[in-house]
Short mmCIF file of C-alpha atoms in Angstrom, two decimals:
data_model
loop_
_atom_site.label_atom_id
_atom_site.label_comp_id
_atom_site.label_asym_id
_atom_site.label_seq_id
_atom_site.Cartn_x
_atom_site.Cartn_y
_atom_site.Cartn_z
CA MET N 1 0.00 0.00 0.00
CA ARG N 2 1.32 3.37 -0.87
CA LEU N 3 1.94 5.72 2.00
CA TRP N 4 -0.01 8.60 0.50
CA LEU N 5 -3.08 6.39 0.15
CA LEU N 6 -2.84 5.26 3.77
CA LEU N 7 -2.41 8.85 4.88
CA GLY N 8 -5.38 9.87 2.78
CA PHE N 9 -7.67 7.41 4.50
CA LEU N 10 -6.38 8.34 7.94
CA LEU N 11 -6.52 12.09 7.41
CA LEU N 12 -9.77 12.37 5.47
CA PRO N 13 -11.91 12.21 8.64
CA ALA N 14 -10.40 15.58 9.52
CA LEU N 15 -12.16 16.96 6.45
CA ALA N 16 -15.57 15.69 7.54
CA GLN N 17 -17.99 18.13 9.11
CA GLY N 18 -21.20 17.73 11.08
CA ASP N 19 -22.42 15.85 14.10
CA GLY N 20 -23.47 12.66 12.36
CA ARG N 21 -22.66 9.16 13.58
CA TYR N 22 -22.14 5.75 12.04
CA LEU N 23 -24.08 2.62 12.96
CA VAL N 24 -24.31 -0.99 11.79
CA GLY N 25 -27.73 -2.47 11.03
CA ARG N 26 -29.49 -5.16 9.04
CA ILE N 27 -31.91 -4.68 6.14
CA LEU N 28 -35.39 -6.09 6.86
CA ALA N 29 -37.21 -4.89 3.74
CA LEU N 30 -36.55 -2.86 0.60
CA GLU N 31 -38.85 -0.37 -1.11
CA ALA N 32 -37.00 0.42 -4.32
CA GLN N 33 -39.67 2.78 -5.68
CA ARG N 34 -39.43 5.02 -2.61
CA GLY N 35 -35.67 4.58 -2.38
CA VAL N 36 -35.77 3.49 1.25
CA ALA N 37 -34.96 0.38 3.28
CA LEU N 38 -36.43 -0.81 6.55
CA VAL N 39 -33.47 -1.56 8.79
CA GLU N 40 -32.97 -2.95 12.28
CA VAL N 41 -30.35 -1.12 14.32
CA GLU N 42 -29.71 -1.24 18.07
CA GLY N 43 -32.97 -3.11 18.63
CA ARG N 44 -35.04 -0.51 16.75
CA ARG N 45 -36.63 -0.49 13.32
CA LEU N 46 -36.39 2.59 11.16
CA GLU N 47 -36.33 3.74 7.56
CA ALA N 48 -33.05 4.56 5.86
CA LEU N 49 -32.51 6.28 2.53
CA LEU N 50 -30.80 4.18 -0.14
CA PRO N 51 -28.18 5.51 -2.58
CA VAL N 52 -29.54 7.00 -5.80
CA ASP N 53 -28.65 3.89 -7.81
CA GLY N 54 -30.09 1.55 -5.17
CA GLY N 55 -26.64 0.12 -4.37
CA GLY N 56 -27.67 -3.47 -5.12
CA TYR N 57 -28.61 -4.19 -1.50
CA ARG N 58 -30.64 -7.23 -0.46
CA VAL N 59 -32.89 -8.22 2.44
CA GLY N 60 -30.95 -9.65 5.38
CA GLN N 61 -27.73 -7.86 4.47
CA ARG N 62 -25.70 -6.09 7.16
CA VAL N 63 -25.02 -2.47 6.24
CA VAL N 64 -23.30 0.62 7.57
CA LEU N 65 -25.67 3.50 8.30
CA TYR N 66 -25.05 7.19 8.78
CA GLN N 67 -27.39 9.36 10.87
CA GLU N 68 -27.42 13.12 10.61
CA GLY N 69 -30.11 15.79 10.90
CA GLY N 70 -32.77 13.29 11.91
CA LYS N 71 -32.26 11.20 8.78
CA THR N 72 -30.60 7.82 8.30
CA TYR N 73 -28.67 6.86 5.17
CA VAL N 74 -27.44 3.47 3.93
CA THR N 75 -23.80 4.06 3.01
CA GLU N 76 -22.00 0.74 2.51
CA PRO N 77 -22.35 -3.02 3.03
CA ASP N 78 -20.79 -4.10 6.32
CA ARG N 79 -17.60 -5.68 5.01
CA MET N 80 -15.71 -6.05 8.30
CA PRO N 81 -16.83 -9.65 9.08
CA TRP N 82 -15.66 -10.72 5.62
CA LEU N 83 -12.38 -8.85 5.95
CA LEU N 84 -11.72 -10.36 9.37
CA GLY N 85 -12.51 -13.81 8.01
CA LEU N 86 -10.10 -13.31 5.12
CA LEU N 87 -7.37 -12.06 7.46
CA GLY N 88 -7.99 -15.00 9.76
CA LEU N 89 -7.65 -17.45 6.87
CA PHE N 90 -4.39 -15.80 5.83
CA ALA N 91 -3.01 -15.91 9.38
CA PHE N 92 -4.03 -19.55 9.80
CA LEU N 93 -2.38 -20.69 6.56
CA ALA N 94 0.73 -18.60 7.23
CA ALA N 95 1.11 -20.23 10.64
CA LEU N 96 0.29 -23.71 9.31
CA LEU N 97 2.52 -23.67 6.25
CA GLY N 98 5.25 -21.36 7.51
CA ARG N 99 5.31 -22.66 11.11
CA GLY N 100 7.48 -20.51 13.36
CA ARG N 101 8.79 -18.43 10.47
CA GLY N 102 5.23 -17.74 9.32
CA VAL N 103 4.14 -16.65 12.81
CA ARG N 104 7.14 -14.33 13.09
CA GLY N 105 6.34 -12.97 9.64
CA LEU N 106 2.79 -12.13 10.75
CA LEU N 107 4.11 -10.47 13.89
CA GLY N 108 6.66 -8.50 11.89
CA THR N 109 3.97 -7.33 9.47
CA PHE N 110 1.73 -6.23 12.34
CA LEU N 111 4.54 -4.33 14.05
CA SER N 112 5.53 -2.72 10.75
CA LEU N 113 1.99 -1.43 10.29
CA LEU N 114 2.11 -0.03 13.81
CA VAL N 115 5.30 1.84 12.90
CA VAL N 116 3.60 3.40 9.88
CA VAL N 117 0.31 4.22 11.61
CA TYR N 118 1.66 5.42 14.96
CA LEU N 119 5.05 6.86 13.98
CA VAL N 120 5.00 8.00 10.37
CA VAL N 121 1.36 9.12 9.98
CA PRO N 122 1.09 11.29 13.14
CA ARG N 123 4.39 13.05 12.37
CA VAL N 124 3.31 13.81 8.81
CA ALA N 125 -0.16 14.89 9.96
CA ALA N 126 1.50 17.31 12.40
CA GLY N 127 3.35 18.97 9.52
CA GLY N 128 6.54 16.89 9.49
CA ASN N 129 8.42 16.11 6.31
CA PRO N 130 6.84 12.94 4.82
CA LEU N 131 10.10 11.93 3.16
CA LEU N 132 12.15 12.11 6.35
CA TYR N 133 9.69 10.20 8.48
CA ALA N 134 8.99 7.66 5.75
CA PHE N 135 12.71 6.91 5.53
CA LEU N 136 13.01 6.62 9.33
CA GLY N 137 9.90 4.46 9.38
CA SER N 138 11.38 2.31 6.61
CA VAL N 139 14.45 1.65 8.75
CA GLY N 140 12.20 0.61 11.63
CA VAL N 141 10.12 -1.62 9.36
CA LEU N 142 13.22 -3.29 7.94
CA LEU N 143 14.69 -3.93 11.39
CA LEU N 144 11.44 -5.50 12.54
CA THR N 145 10.75 -7.62 9.49
CA VAL N 146 14.26 -8.79 8.64
CA TYR N 147 15.65 -9.46 12.12
CA LEU N 148 12.41 -10.67 13.70
CA VAL N 149 11.54 -13.10 10.91
CA HIS N 150 15.02 -14.33 9.92
CA GLY N 151 17.05 -13.78 13.10
CA VAL N 152 20.12 -11.64 13.79
CA ASN N 153 23.03 -13.02 11.80
CA ARG N 154 25.37 -12.27 8.92
CA LYS N 155 22.77 -13.16 6.30
CA THR N 156 20.12 -10.80 7.63
CA THR N 157 22.64 -8.02 8.23
CA ALA N 158 23.84 -8.26 4.62
CA ALA N 159 20.23 -8.22 3.43
CA LEU N 160 19.42 -5.22 5.61
CA LEU N 161 22.42 -3.22 4.40
CA GLY N 162 21.70 -4.09 0.77
CA THR N 163 18.07 -3.02 1.14
CA LEU N 164 18.96 0.25 2.86
CA ALA N 165 21.52 1.08 0.17
CA SER N 166 18.94 0.39 -2.54
CA VAL N 167 16.30 2.51 -0.76
CA ALA N 168 18.75 5.40 -0.44
CA PHE N 169 19.60 5.21 -4.15
CA VAL N 170 15.93 5.03 -5.17
CA LEU N 171 15.25 8.05 -2.97
CA PHE N 172 18.03 10.01 -4.68
CA LEU N 173 16.75 9.08 -8.14
CA ALA N 174 13.16 9.92 -7.14
CA LEU N 175 14.20 13.37 -5.93
CA PHE N 176 16.13 14.05 -9.12
CA PHE N 177 13.51 12.89 -11.62
CA THR N 178 10.38 14.21 -9.87
CA ARG N 179 11.92 17.68 -9.72
CA GLY N 180 13.00 17.41 -13.33
CA MET N 181 9.46 16.41 -14.39
CA GLY N 182 7.88 19.16 -12.30
CA PHE N 183 5.62 16.89 -10.24
CA THR N 184 3.30 18.62 -7.76
CA GLY N 185 2.09 15.56 -5.86
CA LEU N 186 -1.51 16.25 -7.00
CA ALA N 187 -1.91 13.07 -9.03
CA SER N 188 -4.91 11.64 -7.15
CA GLU N 189 -8.21 12.64 -5.57
CA GLU N 190 -6.80 11.82 -2.14
CA ALA N 191 -3.94 14.26 -2.69
CA LEU N 192 -6.38 17.00 -3.73
CA LEU N 193 -8.37 16.48 -0.53
CA LEU N 194 -5.20 16.52 1.54
CA ARG N 195 -4.25 19.83 -0.04
CA GLN N 196 -7.57 21.26 1.17
CA TRP N 197 -6.79 19.95 4.64
CA GLY N 198 -3.39 21.65 4.44
CA GLY N 199 -0.09 21.18 6.24
CA VAL N 200 1.19 18.25 4.13
CA ASP N 201 4.03 18.43 1.61
CA LEU N 202 2.37 16.47 -1.18
CA LEU N 203 5.45 16.05 -3.34
CA SER N 204 7.42 14.61 -0.42
CA LEU N 205 4.42 12.41 0.31
CA PHE N 206 4.51 11.03 -3.23
CA LEU N 207 8.24 10.36 -2.92
CA ALA N 208 7.70 8.64 0.42
CA GLY N 209 5.10 6.41 -1.20
CA VAL N 210 7.58 5.37 -3.89
CA VAL N 211 10.16 4.41 -1.25
CA VAL N 212 7.80 2.58 1.11
CA GLY N 213 6.08 0.82 -1.80
CA THR N 214 9.29 -0.98 -2.75
CA LEU N 215 10.24 -2.22 0.74
CA GLY N 216 8.47 -5.56 0.63
CA ALA N 217 9.95 -6.65 -2.70
CA LEU N 218 13.38 -5.30 -1.76
CA THR N 219 13.42 -7.25 1.50
CA ASP N 220 12.39 -10.44 -0.29
CA VAL N 221 15.09 -10.24 -2.94
CA SER N 222 17.79 -9.19 -0.46
CA VAL N 223 17.18 -12.00 2.05
CA THR N 224 16.98 -14.60 -0.72
CA GLN N 225 20.15 -13.36 -2.39
CA ALA N 226 22.06 -13.31 0.91
CA ALA N 227 20.90 -16.88 1.58
CA VAL N 228 22.23 -17.98 -1.81
CA VAL N 229 25.66 -16.55 -1.04
CA GLN N 230 25.64 -18.15 2.42
CA ALA N 231 24.87 -21.55 0.90
CA LEU N 232 27.67 -21.14 -1.66
CA ALA N 233 30.17 -20.16 1.03
CA HIS N 234 29.21 -23.16 3.14
CA ALA N 235 29.44 -25.52 0.16
CA ASN N 236 32.98 -24.35 -0.63
CA PRO N 237 34.67 -22.39 2.19
CA ARG N 238 37.62 -21.60 -0.09
CA PHE N 239 35.56 -19.17 -2.19
CA GLY N 240 36.79 -15.62 -1.79
CA LEU N 241 34.90 -12.35 -2.25
CA GLY N 242 35.11 -12.28 -6.05
CA GLU N 243 34.14 -15.91 -6.58
CA LEU N 244 31.21 -15.70 -4.17
CA TYR N 245 29.95 -12.55 -5.87
CA ARG N 246 30.25 -14.07 -9.35
CA ARG N 247 28.49 -17.30 -8.45
CA GLY N 248 25.84 -15.49 -6.40
CA MET N 249 25.02 -13.22 -9.33
CA GLU N 250 24.44 -16.25 -11.57
CA VAL N 251 21.33 -16.82 -9.47
CA GLY N 252 20.75 -13.09 -9.07
CA TYR N 253 20.26 -12.52 -12.81
CA ASP N 254 17.31 -14.93 -12.83
CA HIS N 255 16.00 -13.31 -9.66
CA ILE N 256 16.14 -9.87 -11.25
CA GLY N 257 14.14 -10.97 -14.28
CA SER N 258 11.32 -12.56 -12.33
CA LEU N 259 11.03 -9.87 -9.66
CA VAL N 260 11.05 -6.91 -12.04
CA ASN N 261 8.28 -8.59 -14.00
CA THR N 262 6.32 -9.16 -10.77
CA LEU N 263 6.70 -5.55 -9.62
CA VAL N 264 5.74 -4.09 -13.01
CA LEU N 265 2.61 -6.24 -13.15
CA ALA N 266 1.69 -5.28 -9.58
CA TYR N 267 1.93 -1.57 -10.41
CA ALA N 268 0.06 -2.08 -13.68
CA ALA N 269 -2.76 -3.92 -11.92
CA GLY N 270 -3.14 -1.07 -9.45
CA SER N 271 -3.27 1.43 -12.32
CA LEU N 272 -5.92 -0.29 -14.44
CA PRO N 273 -8.43 2.57 -14.02
CA LEU N 274 -5.86 4.99 -15.39
CA PHE N 275 -5.00 2.68 -18.26
CA LEU N 276 -8.69 2.42 -19.16
CA LEU N 277 -8.67 6.16 -19.72
CA LEU N 278 -6.37 5.51 -22.65
CA THR N 279 -9.32 4.00 -24.50
CA ARG N 280 -11.73 6.81 -23.55
CA ASP N 281 -9.72 10.00 -23.67
CA PRO N 282 -9.41 11.67 -27.11
CA THR N 283 -6.09 13.24 -26.08
CA PRO N 284 -3.16 11.92 -28.17
CA LEU N 285 -1.21 9.22 -26.34
CA ARG N 286 2.02 11.24 -26.19
CA PHE N 287 0.26 14.09 -24.34
CA LEU N 288 -1.91 11.83 -22.18
CA LEU N 289 1.15 10.02 -20.85
CA ASN N 290 2.68 13.42 -20.16
CA THR N 291 -0.04 14.28 -17.60
CA GLU N 292 0.98 13.91 -13.97
CA PRO N 293 -1.32 10.97 -13.06
CA PHE N 294 0.11 8.82 -15.84
CA ALA N 295 3.68 10.08 -15.54
CA ALA N 296 3.62 9.53 -11.74
CA GLU N 297 2.47 5.93 -12.15
CA ILE N 298 5.17 5.21 -14.71
CA ALA N 299 7.82 6.88 -12.56
CA SER N 300 6.78 4.86 -9.50
CA MET N 301 6.91 1.63 -11.47
CA VAL N 302 10.34 2.33 -12.95
CA LEU N 303 11.87 3.62 -9.70
CA GLY N 304 10.65 0.56 -7.82
CA SER N 305 12.10 -1.70 -10.49
CA LEU N 306 15.41 0.16 -10.33
CA GLY N 307 15.49 -0.50 -6.59
CA LEU N 308 15.16 -4.21 -7.27
CA LEU N 309 17.87 -4.13 -9.90
CA LEU N 310 20.26 -2.49 -7.46
CA ALA N 311 19.33 -4.62 -4.45
CA VAL N 312 20.60 -7.84 -6.04
CA PRO N 313 24.24 -6.84 -6.75
CA LEU N 314 24.51 -4.70 -3.58
CA THR N 315 23.24 -7.48 -1.33
CA THR N 316 25.33 -10.09 -3.14
CA LEU N 317 28.46 -7.99 -2.65
CA MET N 318 27.80 -7.42 1.05
CA ALA N 319 26.93 -11.06 1.64
CA ALA N 320 30.06 -12.17 -0.22
CA TRP N 321 32.12 -9.95 2.09
CA PHE N 322 30.47 -11.38 5.21
CA PHE N 323 30.73 -15.03 4.11
CA ARG N 324 34.08 -15.02 2.28
CA GLY N 325 36.33 -17.90 3.23
CA GLY N 326 33.48 -19.87 4.82
CA ARG N 327 32.72 -17.31 7.53
CA GLY N 328 29.32 -17.35 9.20
CA GLY N 329 28.61 -21.06 9.48
CA PRO N 330 26.06 -23.22 7.64
CA PRO N 331 22.71 -21.90 6.32
CA GLU N 332 20.85 -23.86 9.01
CA ASP N 333 22.22 -21.57 11.73
CA HIS N 334 19.18 -19.28 11.82
CA GLY N 335 18.45 -17.01 14.72
CA HIS N 336 21.99 -16.82 16.15
CA THR N 337 24.37 -13.91 16.11
CA HIS N 338 27.74 -14.76 14.57
#
C-alpha cells in the first residue's frame, strides 16, 4: 500500500464536518420505488434512505448506516466480518505452512503497520516532512521484518544493508527525476483532498510512497540473495569475495528478471483505471502520458524496479564480504548472532 493512500484514509476524517454518527444495522425490507430500506439497528426499526442507484442491496444484508439531521442513510455493506474472516484465513495458513517463520512474519507485518500508523502518519499529519519520516519508518520496518523473521546473523545483516543502500539510491533518483518532471504531488483525488486539509508536503508524500512501496519486494530479494551466497560459502569455504559474488550473481540474474516482471505487473494492476482512460480520452497518447497521473504511475513503477535491480548486486556484494572464506557457518544456523 502506498503511504499517501494510507495517509489519505487516515486524514480524510479531519475533512468531515457535522455531528453525524455511524451505525451498523441489518436490512429487513426494501422499497425500491421510494428509495428506502427498513433496517434494524440497536434493537429498533427505522427507515433509511438508499443511494440514488439503489446500491444493489438485499434483504438480510448487514449495512453501515449514517445518521445526521434526523435522517438515516445506507452508506455501505458491512464488510468487516468478511475482511476479518479473510485475514484470519491468511493468518491460519501462514502459521500452518510457515510454522514458526510464518508466525514471526505475521508479527513482523503487524509491528511494521504499527510503525507506519503510529510513527509516520502522526508526524506527517502534524506537519513533518513525509520523506524524512517515511525513511526513518522504513528503517524501523526493515529492522522488525528482517531481524524478527530471519534472526540476527550475517545473512540478515547483509540483506538489511543491501536493502537500505537500494532505498537510499531510489530516494536520490526519485528526488532528481520528480523535480525534473515538475511533479506537484496532485496526481490523485486523495492528494487533492489533503491539499484542502493543508499542512502536508504532497510532493514529499509522493516520494515517500515510492520508497515505502518498494520495501516488501526489496526485502524479499535481499534476504533470498544473501541466503544464496551463504549456501555457496558453506558448500565451498575456499571461495573468496570475487568468486562468491560471481556465483551469487548467476542466481541473481534470474532473480532480477522474475522480480522486475512481478513488480511491473503489480503496479500495472493497481493502475488499471488509469489505463482504461487511454481507451476513452481523445487526447493523443504522447500528451496523455505526459499528464501527472500517468507520468507519476510510470515513474513509481520504474523507480521501484530500479530498486530491485540495485538490491541484487549490492546485497550479493555485502553477503560475499560477510561469508568469504566460509565465515558465518552453515545456512541452518538461523536465529543466532555470529
